[in-house]
Short mmCIF file of C-alpha atoms in Angstrom, two decimals:
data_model
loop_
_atom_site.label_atom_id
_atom_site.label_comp_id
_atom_site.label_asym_id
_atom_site.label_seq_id
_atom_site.Cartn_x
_atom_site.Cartn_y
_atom_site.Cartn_z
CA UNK A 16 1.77 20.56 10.80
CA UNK A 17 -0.76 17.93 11.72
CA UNK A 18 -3.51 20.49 12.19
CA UNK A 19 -2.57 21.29 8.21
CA UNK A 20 -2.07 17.68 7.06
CA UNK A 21 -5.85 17.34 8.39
CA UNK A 22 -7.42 20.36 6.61
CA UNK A 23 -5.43 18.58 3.26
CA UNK A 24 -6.69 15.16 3.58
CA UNK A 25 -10.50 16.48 4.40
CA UNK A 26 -10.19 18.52 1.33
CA UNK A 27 -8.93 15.75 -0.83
CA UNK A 28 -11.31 13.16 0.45
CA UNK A 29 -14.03 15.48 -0.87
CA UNK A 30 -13.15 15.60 -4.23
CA UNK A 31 -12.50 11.88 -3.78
CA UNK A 32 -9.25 11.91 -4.13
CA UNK A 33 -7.66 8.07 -3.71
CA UNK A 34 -5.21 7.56 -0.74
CA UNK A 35 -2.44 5.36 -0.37
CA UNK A 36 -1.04 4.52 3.35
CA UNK A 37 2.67 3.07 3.58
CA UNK A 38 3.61 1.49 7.11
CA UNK A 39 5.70 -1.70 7.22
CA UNK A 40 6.92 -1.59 10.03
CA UNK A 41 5.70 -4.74 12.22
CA UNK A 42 4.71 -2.73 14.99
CA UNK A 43 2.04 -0.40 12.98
CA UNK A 44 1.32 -3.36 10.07
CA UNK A 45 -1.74 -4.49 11.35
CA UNK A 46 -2.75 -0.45 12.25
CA UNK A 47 -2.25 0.92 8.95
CA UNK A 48 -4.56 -2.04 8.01
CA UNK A 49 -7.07 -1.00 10.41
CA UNK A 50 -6.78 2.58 9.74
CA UNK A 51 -6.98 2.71 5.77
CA UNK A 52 -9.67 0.17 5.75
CA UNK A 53 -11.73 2.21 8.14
CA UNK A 54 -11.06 5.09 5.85
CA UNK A 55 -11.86 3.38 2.99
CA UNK A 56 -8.47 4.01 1.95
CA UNK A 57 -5.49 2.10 -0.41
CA UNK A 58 -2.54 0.11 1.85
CA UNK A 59 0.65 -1.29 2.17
CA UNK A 60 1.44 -2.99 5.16
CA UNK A 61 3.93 -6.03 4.36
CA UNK A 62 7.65 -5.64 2.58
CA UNK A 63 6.64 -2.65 -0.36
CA UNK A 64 7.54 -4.20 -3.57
CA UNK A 65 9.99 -1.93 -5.63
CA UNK A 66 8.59 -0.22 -8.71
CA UNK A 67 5.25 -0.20 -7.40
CA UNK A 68 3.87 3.33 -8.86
CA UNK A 69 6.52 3.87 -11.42
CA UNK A 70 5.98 0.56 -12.82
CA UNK A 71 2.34 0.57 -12.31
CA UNK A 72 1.74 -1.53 -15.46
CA UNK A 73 3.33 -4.48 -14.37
CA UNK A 74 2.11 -3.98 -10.78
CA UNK A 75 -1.75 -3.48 -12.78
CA UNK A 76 -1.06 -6.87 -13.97
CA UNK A 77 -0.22 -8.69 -10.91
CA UNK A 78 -3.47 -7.00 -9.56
CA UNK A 79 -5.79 -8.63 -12.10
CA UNK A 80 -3.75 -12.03 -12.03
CA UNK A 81 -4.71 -11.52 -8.27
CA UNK A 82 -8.18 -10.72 -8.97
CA UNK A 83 -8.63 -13.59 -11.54
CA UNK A 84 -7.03 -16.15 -8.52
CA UNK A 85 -9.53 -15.25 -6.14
CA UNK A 86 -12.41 -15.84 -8.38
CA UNK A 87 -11.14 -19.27 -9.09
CA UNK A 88 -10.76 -19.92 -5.54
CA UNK A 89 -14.47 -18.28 -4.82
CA UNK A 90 -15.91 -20.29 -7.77
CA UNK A 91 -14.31 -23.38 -6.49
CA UNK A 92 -11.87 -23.90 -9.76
CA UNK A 93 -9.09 -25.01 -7.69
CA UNK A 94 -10.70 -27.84 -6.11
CA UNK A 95 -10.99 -29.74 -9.43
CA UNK A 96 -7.48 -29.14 -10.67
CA UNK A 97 -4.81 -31.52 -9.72
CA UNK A 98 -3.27 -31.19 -6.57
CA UNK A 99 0.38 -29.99 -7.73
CA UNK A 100 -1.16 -27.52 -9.43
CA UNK A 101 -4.54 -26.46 -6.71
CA UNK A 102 -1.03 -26.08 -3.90
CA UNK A 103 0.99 -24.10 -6.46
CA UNK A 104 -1.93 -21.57 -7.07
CA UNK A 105 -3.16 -21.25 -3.19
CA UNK A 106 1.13 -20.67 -2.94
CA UNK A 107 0.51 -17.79 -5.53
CA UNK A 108 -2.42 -16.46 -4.17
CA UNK A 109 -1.37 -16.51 0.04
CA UNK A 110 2.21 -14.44 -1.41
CA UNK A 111 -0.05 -11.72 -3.86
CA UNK A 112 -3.00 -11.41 -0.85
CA UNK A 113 0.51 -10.48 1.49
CA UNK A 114 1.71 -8.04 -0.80
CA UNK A 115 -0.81 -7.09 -3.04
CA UNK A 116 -4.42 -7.19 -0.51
CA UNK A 117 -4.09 -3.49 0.76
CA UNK A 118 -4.30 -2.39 -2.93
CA UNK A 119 -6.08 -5.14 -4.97
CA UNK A 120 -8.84 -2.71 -5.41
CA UNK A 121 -6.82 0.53 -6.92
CA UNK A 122 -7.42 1.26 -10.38
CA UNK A 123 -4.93 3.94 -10.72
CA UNK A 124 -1.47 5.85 -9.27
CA UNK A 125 -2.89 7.41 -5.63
CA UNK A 126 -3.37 11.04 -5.68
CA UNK A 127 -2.01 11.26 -2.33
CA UNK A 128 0.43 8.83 -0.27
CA UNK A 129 0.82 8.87 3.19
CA UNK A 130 4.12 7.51 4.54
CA UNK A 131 4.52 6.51 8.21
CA UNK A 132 8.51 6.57 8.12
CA UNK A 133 10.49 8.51 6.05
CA UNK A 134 13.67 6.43 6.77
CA UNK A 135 12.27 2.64 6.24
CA UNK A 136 9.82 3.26 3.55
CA UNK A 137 12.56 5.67 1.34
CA UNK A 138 12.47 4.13 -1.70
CA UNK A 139 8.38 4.73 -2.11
CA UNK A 140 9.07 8.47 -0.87
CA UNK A 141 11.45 8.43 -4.48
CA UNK A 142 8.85 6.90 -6.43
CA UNK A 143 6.38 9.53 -5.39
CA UNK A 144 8.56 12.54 -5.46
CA UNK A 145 9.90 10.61 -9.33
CA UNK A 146 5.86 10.59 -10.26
CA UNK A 147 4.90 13.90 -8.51
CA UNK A 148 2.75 12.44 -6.04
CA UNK A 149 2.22 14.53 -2.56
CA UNK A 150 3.66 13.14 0.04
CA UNK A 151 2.40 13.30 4.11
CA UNK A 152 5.14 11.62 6.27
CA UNK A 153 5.80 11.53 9.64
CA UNK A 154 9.12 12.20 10.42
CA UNK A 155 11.75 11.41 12.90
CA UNK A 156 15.12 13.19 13.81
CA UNK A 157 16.89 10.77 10.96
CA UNK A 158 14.62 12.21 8.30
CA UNK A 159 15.21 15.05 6.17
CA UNK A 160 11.77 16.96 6.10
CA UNK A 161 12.68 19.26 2.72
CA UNK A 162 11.97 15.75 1.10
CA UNK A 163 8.28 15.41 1.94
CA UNK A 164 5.49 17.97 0.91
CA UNK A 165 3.96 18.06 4.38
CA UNK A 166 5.95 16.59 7.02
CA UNK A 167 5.04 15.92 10.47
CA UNK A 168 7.50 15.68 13.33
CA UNK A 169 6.70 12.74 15.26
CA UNK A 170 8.13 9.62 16.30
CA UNK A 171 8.08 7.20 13.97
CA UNK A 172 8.86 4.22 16.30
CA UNK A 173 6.11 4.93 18.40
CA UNK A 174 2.67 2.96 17.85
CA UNK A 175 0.74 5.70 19.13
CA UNK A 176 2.34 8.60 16.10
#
């Protein structure tokens, strides 16, 4: 199974196919970070907000309300406004870079999403299978593998799955 998620992934990477990784687990947070940005790849690594790809407009609007923070902070905008407001803003911007940084740069649904357990992370395995995105999961005896495209048995509590 891994041997055939591999030949999939190479295959899709050369069309350029986008990726999206899901881990949230503490443990593998700050490895799917590692990972996808080595790959050049989209991520979620904090608490997955709900509705993320099946309400993609809203979640396209948070991203460019993210976008248009960190240019104010870059250009140095914040600095002159009054403090209430410069603290309420930074506020905004620290909670959107937690939830929203692994993606800020998608454009568009992922043509692939990679989930690293089934079990934690169901509710974007039901967006995907609700948009008809492919899903790669690693799965664990509590998982049902007739739910994922291409499963992989592995253990899903382990940091080195």
């Amino acid at each position: 199974f891994l041997s055939e998620a591999c030949d999939l992934i190479f295959d899709a990477a050369s069309r350029g196919n986008r990726f999206l990784i899901v881990g949230t687990k503490k443990r593998v947070a700050s490895l799917v970070a590692r990972a996808a940005i080595r790959a050049r790849c989209h991520y979620v690594n904090k608490k997955r907000l709900g509705g993320m790809l099946t309400n993609w407009s809203t979640t396209e609007k948070r991203l460019h309300k993210f976008r248009d923070l960190r240019m104010e902070q870059k250009m140095g905008r914040l600095e002159r406004l009054p403090k209430r407001d410069a603290a309420r803003l930074k506020r905004q911007l620290a909670h959107l870079q937690a939830y929203l940084g692994g993606i800020k740069y998608m454009t568009g649904l992922p043509d692939i999403v990679i989930i690293l357990d089934q079990h934690k992370e169901y509710m974007a395995l039901r967006e995907c299978i609700t948009l008809g995105i492919p899903t790669i999961c690693l799965i664990d005896t509590n998982c049902d593998p007739d739910l994922v495209d291409l499963p992989i048995p592995a253990n899903d509590d382990n940091r080195s799955s």
